[in-house]
GROMACS .gro file of C-alpha atoms in nm:
model
  244
    1MET     CA    1   3.398   2.084  -0.046
    2ALA     CA    2   3.128   2.003   0.210
    3ASP     CA    3   2.716   1.972   0.151
    4ILE     CA    4   2.440   2.052   0.326
    5GLY     CA    5   2.248   1.765   0.523
    6ARG     CA    6   1.911   1.765   0.753
    7LEU     CA    7   1.802   1.620   1.077
    8GLN     CA    8   1.497   1.621   1.257
    9VAL     CA    9   1.437   1.406   1.581
   10GLN     CA   10   1.044   1.286   1.674
   11VAL     CA   11   1.068   1.113   2.052
   12TYR     CA   12   0.744   0.903   2.166
   13ARG     CA   13   0.690   0.691   2.439
   14VAL     CA   14   0.816   0.316   2.389
   15ASN     CA   15   0.549   0.086   2.228
   16THR     CA   16   0.326   0.396   2.153
   17ALA     CA   17   0.264   0.641   1.923
   18ILE     CA   18   0.213   0.878   2.192
   19PRO     CA   19   0.496   1.166   2.123
   20ILE     CA   20   0.698   1.310   2.403
   21SER     CA   21   0.664   1.742   2.393
   22ASN     CA   22   0.938   1.944   2.637
   23ALA     CA   23   1.196   1.681   2.498
   24ASN     CA   24   1.572   1.780   2.508
   25ILE     CA   25   1.813   1.734   2.241
   26THR     CA   26   2.149   1.714   2.193
   27VAL     CA   27   2.353   1.709   1.868
   28SER     CA   28   2.685   1.683   1.865
   29ARG     CA   29   2.893   1.638   1.572
   30THR     CA   30   3.134   1.354   1.621
   31ASP     CA   31   3.425   1.168   1.417
   32GLY     CA   32   3.455   0.843   1.623
   33GLU     CA   33   3.721   1.003   1.785
   34THR     CA   34   3.621   1.310   1.940
   35ARG     CA   35   3.266   1.560   1.956
   36GLU     CA   36   3.207   1.889   1.928
   37GLN     CA   37   2.831   2.031   2.023
   38VAL     CA   38   2.636   2.135   1.740
   39THR     CA   39   2.322   2.275   1.866
   40THR     CA   40   2.021   2.217   2.133
   41LEU     CA   41   1.680   2.147   2.115
   42THR     CA   42   1.327   2.051   2.227
   43THR     CA   43   0.994   1.869   2.104
   44ASN     CA   44   0.663   2.019   1.979
   45PRO     CA   45   0.360   1.879   2.122
   46GLU     CA   46   0.396   1.618   1.812
   47GLY     CA   47   0.725   1.443   1.971
   48GLN     CA   48   0.933   1.606   1.675
   49THR     CA   49   1.232   1.896   1.680
   50GLU     CA   50   1.203   2.172   1.375
   51THR     CA   51   1.418   2.009   1.072
   52ILE     CA   52   1.801   2.149   1.116
   53GLU     CA   53   2.052   2.156   0.833
   54LEU     CA   54   2.407   2.019   0.911
   55GLU     CA   55   2.725   1.952   0.761
   56THR     CA   56   2.761   1.647   0.562
   57PRO     CA   57   3.120   1.530   0.313
   58GLU     CA   58   2.967   1.639  -0.045
   59ILE     CA   59   2.690   1.448  -0.261
   60GLU     CA   60   2.948   1.291  -0.472
   61ARG     CA   61   3.076   1.045  -0.222
   62SER     CA   62   2.778   0.844  -0.240
   63LEU     CA   63   2.642   0.881  -0.620
   64ASN     CA   64   3.094   0.708  -0.664
   65PRO     CA   65   3.111   0.379  -0.690
   66ASP     CA   66   3.409   0.396  -0.632
   67ASN     CA   67   3.404   0.608  -0.339
   68THR     CA   68   3.639   0.483   0.013
   69LEU     CA   69   3.581   0.786   0.195
   70ILE     CA   70   3.278   0.794   0.439
   71PRO     CA   71   2.978   0.908   0.241
   72TYR     CA   72   2.765   1.062   0.528
   73ALA     CA   73   2.867   1.307   0.840
   74LEU     CA   74   2.789   1.160   1.200
   75TYR     CA   75   2.567   1.284   1.446
   76ASP     CA   76   2.548   1.215   1.856
   77ILE     CA   77   2.172   1.227   1.966
   78ASP     CA   78   2.154   1.255   2.348
   79VAL     CA   79   1.736   1.293   2.492
   80THR     CA   80   1.673   1.381   2.824
   81ALA     CA   81   1.243   1.472   2.927
   82GLU     CA   82   1.118   1.411   3.234
   83GLY     CA   83   1.024   1.147   3.392
   84PHE     CA   84   1.204   0.933   3.078
   85ASP     CA   85   1.503   0.737   3.073
   86GLU     CA   86   1.775   0.892   2.899
   87ILE     CA   87   1.876   0.749   2.544
   88ASN     CA   88   2.206   0.815   2.350
   89ILE     CA   89   2.230   0.782   1.974
   90ARG     CA   90   2.540   0.734   1.889
   91GLY     CA   91   2.625   0.753   1.518
   92CYS     CA   92   2.345   0.913   1.362
   93GLN     CA   93   2.381   0.928   0.964
   94VAL     CA   94   2.310   1.276   0.820
   95LEU     CA   95   2.333   1.262   0.441
   96PRO     CA   96   2.365   1.534   0.192
   97ARG     CA   97   2.081   1.709   0.027
   98GLN     CA   98   1.864   1.477   0.250
   99THR     CA   99   1.702   1.504   0.558
  100ALA     CA  100   1.729   1.223   0.843
  101LEU     CA  101   1.433   1.130   1.057
  102GLN     CA  102   1.572   1.028   1.425
  103ILE     CA  103   1.308   0.868   1.599
  104CYS     CA  104   1.353   0.824   1.931
  105ASN     CA  105   1.141   0.584   2.169
  106LEU     CA  106   1.181   0.679   2.589
  107ILE     CA  107   1.102   0.392   2.867
  108PRO     CA  108   0.943   0.597   3.203
  109THR     CA  109   1.140   0.614   3.455
  110SER     CA  110   0.938   0.370   3.690
  111LEU     CA  111   0.971   0.102   3.460
  112ASN     CA  112   1.314   0.076   3.438
  113ARG     CA  113   1.523   0.250   3.766
  114GLU     CA  114   1.564   0.115   4.080
  115ILE     CA  115   1.456   0.374   4.321
  116THR     CA  116   1.603   0.332   4.693
  117GLU     CA  117   1.550   0.499   5.048
  118ASP     CA  118   1.935   0.643   4.927
  119GLU     CA  119   1.965   0.706   4.547
  120ASP     CA  120   1.825   0.677   4.221
  121VAL     CA  121   1.991   0.428   3.992
  122GLN     CA  122   1.987   0.659   3.681
  123VAL     CA  123   1.946   0.443   3.320
  124VAL     CA  124   2.056   0.577   3.054
  125ARG     CA  125   2.047   0.342   2.695
  126VAL     CA  126   2.238   0.343   2.453
  127ILE     CA  127   2.220   0.296   2.063
  128GLU     CA  128   2.488   0.228   1.860
  129ILE     CA  129   2.401   0.267   1.495
  130PRO     CA  130   2.681   0.057   1.280
  131PRO     CA  131   2.744   0.168   0.993
  132ASN     CA  132   2.626   0.145   0.611
  133VAL     CA  133   2.610  -0.142   0.442
  134GLN     CA  134   2.758   0.001   0.130
  135PHE     CA  135   3.092   0.170   0.338
  136GLY     CA  136   3.091  -0.074   0.666
  137ASP     CA  137   3.245  -0.441   0.667
  138PHE     CA  138   2.995  -0.703   0.672
  139PRO     CA  139   2.978  -1.105   0.645
  140PRO     CA  140   2.869  -1.122   0.261
  141LYS     CA  141   2.556  -1.328   0.172
  142ILE     CA  142   2.542  -1.666   0.255
  143PRO     CA  143   2.462  -1.873  -0.158
  144GLU     CA  144   2.085  -2.030  -0.073
  145ASP     CA  145   1.988  -2.243  -0.379
  146PRO     CA  146   1.681  -2.089  -0.548
  147ASN     CA  147   1.516  -2.336  -0.522
  148LYS     CA  148   1.358  -2.439  -0.216
  149ALA     CA  149   1.163  -2.723  -0.083
  150LEU     CA  150   0.895  -2.696   0.164
  151PRO     CA  151   0.892  -2.827   0.504
  152PRO     CA  152   0.844  -3.182   0.531
  153PRO     CA  153   0.540  -3.408   0.629
  154PRO     CA  154   0.309  -3.405   0.838
  155SER     CA  155   0.338  -3.046   0.668
  156GLY     CA  156   0.438  -3.048   0.338
  157PHE     CA  157   0.240  -2.707   0.282
  158VAL     CA  158   0.331  -2.443   0.354
  159VAL     CA  159   0.072  -2.246   0.608
  160LEU     CA  160  -0.017  -1.946   0.419
  161PRO     CA  161  -0.238  -1.996   0.126
  162GLU     CA  162  -0.064  -1.666  -0.043
  163PRO     CA  163   0.171  -1.415  -0.004
  164VAL     CA  164   0.099  -1.176   0.318
  165VAL     CA  165   0.190  -0.831   0.398
  166PRO     CA  166   0.256  -0.908   0.821
  167GLU     CA  167   0.155  -0.573   1.047
  168PHE     CA  168   0.448  -0.684   1.241
  169ILE     CA  169   0.803  -0.902   1.192
  170ILE     CA  170   1.032  -1.113   1.451
  171VAL     CA  171   1.401  -1.001   1.397
  172HIS     CA  172   1.621  -1.254   1.529
  173ALA     CA  173   1.964  -0.986   1.658
  174GLY     CA  174   2.209  -1.189   1.553
  175ALA     CA  175   2.257  -1.530   1.360
  176PRO     CA  176   2.017  -1.793   1.347
  177THR     CA  177   2.175  -2.020   1.577
  178ASN     CA  178   2.282  -1.765   1.832
  179THR     CA  179   2.053  -1.876   2.105
  180ALA     CA  180   2.170  -1.568   2.327
  181ALA     CA  181   2.058  -1.278   2.053
  182PRO     CA  182   1.767  -1.132   2.137
  183ASN     CA  183   1.424  -1.090   1.881
  184TYR     CA  184   1.243  -0.786   1.873
  185THR     CA  185   0.907  -0.763   1.751
  186VAL     CA  186   0.854  -0.424   1.512
  187PRO     CA  187   0.558  -0.329   1.285
  188TYR     CA  188   0.644  -0.417   0.890
  189THR     CA  189   0.721  -0.080   0.734
  190ASP     CA  190   0.920   0.024   0.943
  191TYR     CA  191   1.190  -0.301   0.959
  192ILE     CA  192   1.160  -0.266   0.574
  193LYS     CA  193   1.281   0.130   0.636
  194ASN     CA  194   1.497   0.079   0.803
  195VAL     CA  195   1.665  -0.205   0.617
  196ALA     CA  196   1.669   0.082   0.303
  197SER     CA  197   1.813   0.281   0.522
  198CYS     CA  198   2.056   0.041   0.669
  199GLU     CA  199   2.137  -0.103   0.298
  200ILE     CA  200   2.154   0.171   0.043
  201TYR     CA  201   2.170   0.582   0.048
  202ALA     CA  202   1.842   0.788   0.022
  203THR     CA  203   2.087   1.046  -0.268
  204TRP     CA  204   2.059   0.779  -0.499
  205PRO     CA  205   1.807   0.817  -0.771
  206GLU     CA  206   1.451   0.733  -0.717
  207ALA     CA  207   1.453   0.422  -0.935
  208THR     CA  208   1.736   0.289  -0.800
  209ILE     CA  209   1.572   0.313  -0.429
  210ARG     CA  210   1.256   0.181  -0.566
  211ALA     CA  211   1.463  -0.126  -0.694
  212ASN     CA  212   1.629  -0.236  -0.410
  213VAL     CA  213   1.328  -0.187  -0.181
  214TYR     CA  214   1.088  -0.430  -0.416
  215CYS     CA  215   1.377  -0.691  -0.332
  216ILE     CA  216   1.395  -0.633   0.020
  217ILE     CA  217   1.011  -0.657   0.041
  218SER     CA  218   1.022  -1.001  -0.167
  219PHE     CA  219   1.342  -1.127   0.030
  220THR     CA  220   1.132  -1.082   0.329
  221LEU     CA  221   0.744  -1.205   0.276
  222ASN     CA  222   0.982  -1.486   0.091
  223ARG     CA  223   1.070  -1.575   0.476
  224ILE     CA  224   0.795  -1.521   0.589
  225TYR     CA  225   0.596  -1.745   0.335
  226THR     CA  226   0.847  -1.987   0.316
  227GLU     CA  227   0.815  -2.008   0.709
  228TRP     CA  228   1.270  -2.080   0.627
  229TYR     CA  229   1.292  -1.987   0.953
  230ARG     CA  230   0.977  -2.113   1.158
  231SER     CA  231   0.991  -2.429   0.960
  232LYS     CA  232   1.377  -2.510   1.102
  233GLY     CA  233   1.237  -2.423   1.465
  234PHE     CA  234   1.331  -2.105   1.554
  235ASN     CA  235   1.078  -1.857   1.661
  236PHE     CA  236   1.159  -1.551   1.434
  237ASP     CA  237   1.090  -1.398   1.128
  238VAL     CA  238   1.420  -1.275   0.977
  239THR     CA  239   1.805  -1.228   1.097
  240ASN     CA  240   1.966  -0.875   1.071
  241SER     CA  241   2.263  -1.024   0.997
  242THR     CA  242   2.362  -0.978   0.627
  243ALA     CA  243   2.484  -1.345   0.566
  244TYR     CA  244   2.150  -1.470   0.616
   0.00000   0.00000   0.00000
């Protein structure tokens, strides 16, 4: 029996907190092969749509560790706004009895579109959201020695005298040795929220969610405090690979 989840879309100008009003959003249900338009929405002066209810699988799927069926519904979100390039979000995950917040950062047309005398070259950004780690097929964590050596001389010590919660964090989108993978600078709090959203389900008990978030925070701060990657010559703090 189907359940109900909720979705709100929030639209901002890229790299700012400036909301974009009157953005047009199309929400479509997808199963990976077919798409069916569900509704259209418009953002208010705060850049937010109304919160809508959407059909999802039954909640028991996300609570059963032996479940093999997808526990969330997938929706595609297409966003357009005057003066900005279009963005398509593919595979937004909506869990039963929870509210999914999908943030869309739009790039001004003037920054991303080549304009000639003959035609405008339209740019459409497509963002594919991968499956949740609990359901998808991802490489396992590579074992590490829990007792890690400090950087060798002349350093001999970590730069930070104590763990510090940073404002921003640099994330490498790939394996550490993949030099073709890009780096992204994101707010630390957004990084923690995104990792939690990718690795656990919002339907779990609050105590379970808190325990997992504490682990994510601890692991991330350890990577920064020990300069795990920077001491090896890399220019980032963490990777997005589940193997590292």
